[in-house]
Coordinates of C-alpha atoms and ligand atoms in Angstrom, one line a residue:
M1 CA -19.2 0.8 -8.4
R2 CA -17.0 2.3 -11.0
A3 CA -13.4 2.8 -9.8
L4 CA -10.4 4.5 -11.4
I5 CA -7.0 3.5 -10.2
T6 CA -3.8 5.5 -10.8
G7 CA -0.6 3.5 -10.6
V8 CA -2.6 0.5 -11.9
T9 CA 0.6 -1.2 -13.3
G10 CA 2.4 -1.0 -9.9
Q11 CA 2.3 -3.5 -7.0
D12 CA -0.6 -1.9 -5.2
G13 CA -2.6 -0.8 -8.2
S14 CA -2.5 -4.3 -9.7
Y15 CA -3.6 -6.1 -6.5
L16 CA -6.4 -3.5 -5.9
A17 CA -7.6 -3.9 -9.5
E18 CA -7.7 -7.7 -9.2
Q19 CA -9.7 -7.4 -5.9
L20 CA -12.2 -4.9 -7.2
A21 CA -12.7 -6.8 -10.4
A22 CA -13.3 -10.0 -8.4
D23 CA -15.8 -8.2 -6.3
G24 CA -17.8 -7.2 -9.4
H25 CA -16.7 -3.6 -9.7
E26 CA -16.1 -1.8 -13.0
V27 CA -12.3 -1.1 -13.0
Y28 CA -10.6 1.6 -15.0
G29 CA -6.8 2.1 -14.8
L30 CA -4.9 5.3 -15.7
I31 CA -1.9 4.5 -17.8
R32 CA 0.8 6.7 -19.2
G33 CA 3.3 6.6 -21.9
Q34 CA 3.2 5.4 -25.5
R35 CA 3.7 1.6 -25.9
N36 CA 3.8 1.1 -22.1
P37 CA 5.2 -2.4 -21.7
R38 CA 3.0 -3.0 -18.7
R39 CA -0.2 -2.5 -20.6
A40 CA -0.5 -6.1 -21.8
W41 CA 0.5 -7.4 -18.4
I42 CA -2.3 -5.7 -16.5
E43 CA -4.9 -6.5 -19.2
G44 CA -3.9 -10.2 -18.9
L45 CA -4.1 -10.1 -15.1
V46 CA -7.4 -8.3 -14.7
P47 CA -10.1 -9.5 -17.0
G48 CA -12.4 -6.7 -18.1
I49 CA -10.1 -3.8 -17.0
R50 CA -10.3 -0.7 -19.1
L51 CA -7.2 1.4 -19.5
V52 CA -7.4 5.1 -20.1
D53 CA -4.5 7.4 -21.1
G54 CA -3.4 10.1 -18.7
D55 CA -0.6 11.4 -16.5
L56 CA -0.4 12.8 -13.1
L57 CA 1.9 15.4 -14.6
D58 CA -0.8 16.6 -17.0
Q59 CA -3.7 18.5 -15.4
S60 CA -6.0 18.5 -18.5
S61 CA -5.5 14.8 -19.0
L62 CA -6.8 14.1 -15.6
Q63 CA -9.8 16.2 -16.1
H64 CA -10.6 14.6 -19.5
V65 CA -10.3 11.1 -17.9
L66 CA -12.5 11.9 -15.0
A67 CA -15.1 13.5 -17.3
A68 CA -15.0 10.5 -19.7
V69 CA -15.0 7.7 -17.1
R70 CA -17.1 9.3 -14.4
P71 CA -15.8 7.1 -11.6
E72 CA -17.5 7.0 -8.2
V73 CA -14.1 6.4 -6.5
V74 CA -10.5 7.2 -7.5
Y75 CA -7.7 5.3 -5.9
N76 CA -4.5 7.3 -6.1
L77 CA -1.7 4.7 -6.1
G78 CA 0.4 6.4 -8.8
A79 CA 3.7 7.9 -7.6
L80 CA 7.4 7.5 -7.8
T81 CA 7.9 5.4 -4.7
Y82 CA 11.5 4.6 -4.3
V83 CA 13.1 6.6 -1.5
G84 CA 16.6 6.0 -2.7
M85 CA 15.8 7.6 -6.1
S86 CA 14.4 10.6 -4.4
W87 CA 17.9 12.0 -3.7
Q88 CA 19.0 11.5 -7.3
Q89 CA 15.9 13.1 -8.9
P90 CA 14.3 15.2 -6.1
A91 CA 12.4 17.6 -8.4
V92 CA 10.9 14.8 -10.6
M93 CA 9.9 13.0 -7.4
T94 CA 8.2 16.1 -6.0
E95 CA 6.4 16.8 -9.3
V96 CA 4.9 13.3 -9.5
T97 CA 4.5 12.2 -5.9
G98 CA 3.7 15.7 -4.5
L99 CA 2.2 17.9 -7.1
G100 CA 0.5 15.0 -8.9
V101 CA -1.9 14.7 -6.0
L102 CA -2.7 18.4 -6.1
R103 CA -3.5 18.0 -9.8
L104 CA -5.8 15.0 -9.2
L105 CA -7.6 16.9 -6.4
E106 CA -8.1 19.9 -8.6
A107 CA -9.4 17.7 -11.4
I108 CA -11.9 16.1 -9.0
R109 CA -13.0 19.5 -7.7
V110 CA -13.6 20.9 -11.2
V111 CA -15.1 17.8 -12.8
D112 CA -17.3 16.4 -10.0
P113 CA -16.7 17.0 -6.3
A114 CA -18.8 14.0 -5.5
I115 CA -16.1 11.7 -6.7
R116 CA -14.5 10.0 -3.7
L117 CA -10.7 9.7 -3.4
V118 CA -8.5 7.3 -1.4
H119 CA -4.9 8.4 -1.5
A120 CA -1.9 6.3 -0.6
S121 CA 0.0 8.2 2.1
S122 CA 3.2 6.8 3.5
S123 CA 4.9 6.0 6.8
E124 CA 8.0 7.8 5.4
M125 CA 6.2 11.0 6.5
F126 CA 7.1 10.1 10.1
G127 CA 10.8 10.1 9.2
A128 CA 12.8 10.6 12.4
V129 CA 9.9 9.4 14.5
R130 CA 8.6 11.7 17.2
E131 CA 6.9 8.8 19.1
M132 CA 6.6 5.0 19.1
P133 CA 4.5 3.5 17.7
Q134 CA 3.2 6.0 15.1
N135 CA -0.5 6.7 14.6
E136 CA -2.7 9.1 12.7
L137 CA -1.8 12.0 15.1
T138 CA 1.9 11.5 15.3
P139 CA 3.7 14.6 14.0
F140 CA 5.5 14.3 10.7
N141 CA 9.3 14.7 10.4
P142 CA 10.3 13.4 7.0
R143 CA 13.9 12.5 6.1
S144 CA 14.0 12.3 2.3
P145 CA 12.7 14.2 -0.7
Y146 CA 10.2 11.4 -1.0
G147 CA 9.0 11.8 2.5
V148 CA 8.6 15.6 2.0
A149 CA 6.6 15.1 -1.2
K150 CA 4.3 12.6 0.7
V151 CA 3.8 15.1 3.5
F152 CA 2.8 17.7 0.9
A153 CA 0.4 15.3 -0.7
H154 CA -1.1 14.2 2.6
H155 CA -1.7 17.8 3.8
T156 CA -3.2 18.7 0.4
V157 CA -5.7 15.8 0.6
V158 CA -6.7 16.8 4.1
N159 CA -7.0 20.5 3.1
Y160 CA -9.2 19.7 0.1
R161 CA -11.4 17.6 2.3
E162 CA -11.8 20.3 4.9
S163 CA -12.0 23.3 2.4
Y164 CA -14.2 21.8 -0.3
G165 CA -15.9 19.0 1.5
L166 CA -14.5 16.3 -0.7
H167 CA -14.8 12.7 0.4
A168 CA -11.0 12.3 0.3
S169 CA -9.3 9.8 2.6
T170 CA -5.7 8.7 3.2
A171 CA -4.4 5.3 3.8
M172 CA -1.2 5.9 5.8
M173 CA 0.5 2.8 4.8
F174 CA 3.7 1.4 6.3
N175 CA 6.0 -0.7 4.1
H176 CA 4.0 -3.4 2.3
E177 CA 5.7 -6.0 0.1
S178 CA 4.9 -8.9 -2.2
P179 CA 6.5 -10.7 -5.2
R180 CA 5.3 -7.7 -7.3
R181 CA 7.5 -5.3 -5.3
G182 CA 10.4 -3.8 -7.4
P183 CA 13.8 -5.3 -6.9
E184 CA 15.3 -2.0 -5.8
F185 CA 13.4 -2.3 -2.4
V186 CA 15.4 -4.1 0.3
T187 CA 12.9 -6.9 0.8
R188 CA 13.0 -8.0 -2.8
K189 CA 16.7 -7.3 -3.2
V190 CA 17.3 -9.7 -0.3
S191 CA 14.8 -12.4 -1.4
L192 CA 16.0 -12.4 -5.0
A193 CA 19.6 -12.6 -3.7
A194 CA 18.9 -15.5 -1.4
A195 CA 17.2 -17.4 -4.2
A196 CA 20.1 -16.6 -6.7
I197 CA 22.7 -17.6 -4.2
A198 CA 20.9 -20.8 -3.2
T199 CA 20.8 -21.8 -6.9
G200 CA 24.4 -20.9 -7.6
R201 CA 23.9 -17.8 -9.7
Q202 CA 25.2 -15.2 -7.3
F203 CA 27.8 -15.2 -4.6
R204 CA 27.6 -11.9 -2.7
L205 CA 25.0 -9.5 -1.6
S206 CA 25.9 -5.8 -0.9
L207 CA 23.6 -3.9 1.4
G208 CA 23.6 -0.5 3.2
N209 CA 22.2 0.2 6.6
L210 CA 21.4 -3.1 8.4
D211 CA 20.2 -1.4 11.5
A212 CA 17.2 0.3 9.9
R213 CA 13.9 -1.1 11.2
R214 CA 10.7 -1.3 9.3
D215 CA 7.1 -2.4 9.9
W216 CA 6.7 -4.7 6.8
G217 CA 3.3 -6.1 5.8
W218 CA 1.7 -8.0 3.0
A219 CA 0.6 -5.7 0.2
P220 CA -2.7 -7.5 -0.7
D221 CA -3.8 -7.1 3.0
Y222 CA -3.3 -3.4 2.7
M223 CA -5.3 -3.1 -0.5
R224 CA -8.3 -4.7 1.2
A225 CA -8.6 -1.7 3.4
L226 CA -8.9 0.9 0.7
P227 CA -12.4 0.1 -0.5
L228 CA -13.5 0.1 3.1
M229 CA -12.3 3.7 3.4
A230 CA -14.1 4.7 0.2
A231 CA -17.3 3.2 1.5
R232 CA -17.3 5.0 4.9
P233 CA -20.0 7.6 5.4
E234 CA -17.2 10.1 6.4
P235 CA -13.7 10.4 4.9
G236 CA -10.7 10.2 7.2
D237 CA -7.1 9.0 7.7
W238 CA -6.2 5.5 8.7
V239 CA -2.8 4.0 9.5
L240 CA -2.3 0.5 8.0
A241 CA 0.5 -1.5 9.6
T242 CA 1.3 -4.7 11.4
G243 CA 2.7 -3.2 14.6
E244 CA 5.8 -5.4 14.3
T245 CA 9.1 -3.8 13.7
R246 CA 12.2 -5.7 12.4
S247 CA 15.7 -4.7 11.3
V248 CA 17.2 -5.2 7.8
R249 CA 19.6 -7.6 9.6
E250 CA 16.7 -9.7 10.8
L251 CA 15.2 -9.6 7.3
V252 CA 18.4 -10.9 5.8
E253 CA 18.8 -13.6 8.5
T254 CA 15.2 -14.8 8.0
A255 CA 15.3 -14.8 4.2
F256 CA 18.6 -16.6 4.0
A257 CA 17.5 -19.2 6.5
V258 CA 14.4 -19.9 4.3
A259 CA 16.8 -20.6 1.5
G260 CA 19.0 -22.8 3.7
L261 CA 21.9 -20.3 3.8
A262 CA 24.0 -18.8 6.6
W263 CA 23.8 -15.1 5.7
R264 CA 27.1 -13.9 7.1
R265 CA 29.0 -15.8 4.5
Y266 CA 27.5 -13.8 1.7
V267 CA 26.4 -10.4 2.9
R268 CA 28.7 -7.4 3.0
V269 CA 28.0 -3.8 3.9
D270 CA 28.8 -1.2 1.3
P271 CA 28.9 2.3 2.6
A272 CA 28.0 3.6 -0.8
L273 CA 24.5 2.1 -0.3
Y274 CA 23.9 4.2 2.8
R275 CA 21.5 7.1 2.2
P276 CA 22.3 10.7 2.9
A277 CA 19.7 10.5 5.7
D278 CA 17.8 7.3 6.7
V279 CA 14.6 6.6 8.6
E280 CA 16.0 4.5 11.5
V281 CA 12.7 2.9 12.8
L282 CA 9.1 2.7 11.8
C283 CA 6.4 0.9 13.7
G284 CA 2.7 1.5 13.0
D285 CA -0.3 1.5 15.3
A286 CA -3.3 0.5 13.2
S287 CA -5.9 0.3 16.0
K288 CA -8.0 3.0 14.3
A289 CA -8.3 0.9 11.2
A290 CA -9.1 -2.1 13.3
A291 CA -11.8 -0.3 15.3
E292 CA -13.4 1.6 12.4
L293 CA -12.8 -0.5 9.3
N294 CA -12.6 -3.9 11.0
W295 CA -9.3 -4.3 9.2
K296 CA -6.5 -6.5 10.4
P297 CA -3.3 -7.7 8.5
T298 CA -3.2 -11.5 8.0
V299 CA 0.5 -12.0 7.3
G300 CA 3.3 -11.4 9.8
F301 CA 7.0 -10.8 9.2
A302 CA 8.2 -14.5 9.1
E303 CA 5.4 -15.5 6.8
L304 CA 5.9 -12.5 4.6
V305 CA 9.6 -13.2 4.2
A306 CA 8.9 -16.9 3.5
R307 CA 6.5 -16.0 0.8
L308 CA 9.0 -13.7 -1.0
V309 CA 11.8 -16.2 -0.8
D310 CA 9.7 -19.2 -1.8
H311 CA 8.4 -17.2 -4.8
D312 CA 11.9 -16.2 -5.9
L313 CA 13.3 -19.7 -5.4
R314 CA 10.5 -21.1 -7.6
E315 CA 11.4 -18.6 -10.3
A316 CA 15.1 -19.1 -10.0
R317 CA 14.7 -22.9 -10.4
Ligands
GDP1 P1 11.8 2.4 2.2 O1 11.4 2.2 3.7 O2 10.6 2.9 1.4 O3 12.9 3.3 2.0 O4 12.1 1.0 1.6 P2 13.4 0.3 1.2 O5 13.1 -1.2 1.1 O6 14.0 0.9 0.0 O7 14.5 0.5 2.4 C1 14.2 0.1 3.7 C2 15.4 0.2 4.6 O8 16.4 -0.7 4.2 C3 16.0 1.6 4.5 O9 16.3 2.1 5.8 C4 17.3 1.4 3.8 O10 18.4 2.3 4.1 C5 17.7 0.0 4.2 N1 18.6 -0.7 3.3 C6 19.8 -1.2 3.7 N2 20.4 -1.7 2.6 C7 19.6 -1.5 1.5 C8 19.7 -1.7 0.1 O11 20.7 -2.3 -0.4 N3 18.6 -1.3 -0.7 C9 17.6 -0.7 -0.2 N4 16.5 -0.3 -1.0 N5 17.4 -0.4 1.2 C10 18.5 -0.8 2.0

């Protein structure tokens, strides 16, 4: 199979590219920007990967790339993904994360409607949740410009599927983390701080809302599900989650314990780090993915946090 991945230099795109290449697929990655510093990194990581220039902001670039590569499947993992940033640059966020998906769908429709699409949807769409836990049918109630853009993108994928018969699916992914997660996300911010404090290079950690709860999983687990979606006879929507919800406070406590630290000595709450609106709790029900894709996450909360802190401790030393 020939696959094209958008967002190939990100956490998800890079894991998916590695998995697909290891399984013998032909892997193309969409890459943007002159002298993109991540170009060499991804080429070193994924032997045989071919990078093609294009941008989710540029309709004609997407059409040129699809016409040139002729992928059987497109995995759309390209987006601005940091919720915190979505208040500072809401229009840029909406252009890339929302309208970018519309451009990609239009390009598929025009170039070759037989191209399959798997799009990364987000648990942030559930926002101020309407039920616990959240599944594919839970009503959306987003609480950030990012969440709103993701709702737009999700509904657009579903509408192109139903209007034009595209084989377009969504992976409705809850938070998923790894050492490749950016340091602005709370998991990495905490694991990096625990490692830096344990090695004497940092003395404090400032955080925002400690009461927020998330369903955190292991990113490579989630990437295993995407090719299963592309291979289904019928497209659809599937929640990917662990079903376990933990607070930021529990995250800090667990991470600092792994590093041998008592967290209360180092952590302070900074009201400036609170968001204008926050998603208080997320907890996913992935039973549809279990039943239909035979997918199950393999890494729980404690193991996830241990992997992040162990990684960052190794790097710090
Ligand atoms: P998100 O779920 O995609 O927004 O992932 P994040 O890792 O950015 O945030 C998860 C939760 O942690 C949110 O409810 C944040 O408000 C909360 N949080 C508390 N302190 C911090 C912090 O210092 N940085 C970040 N990124 N999140 C924080």
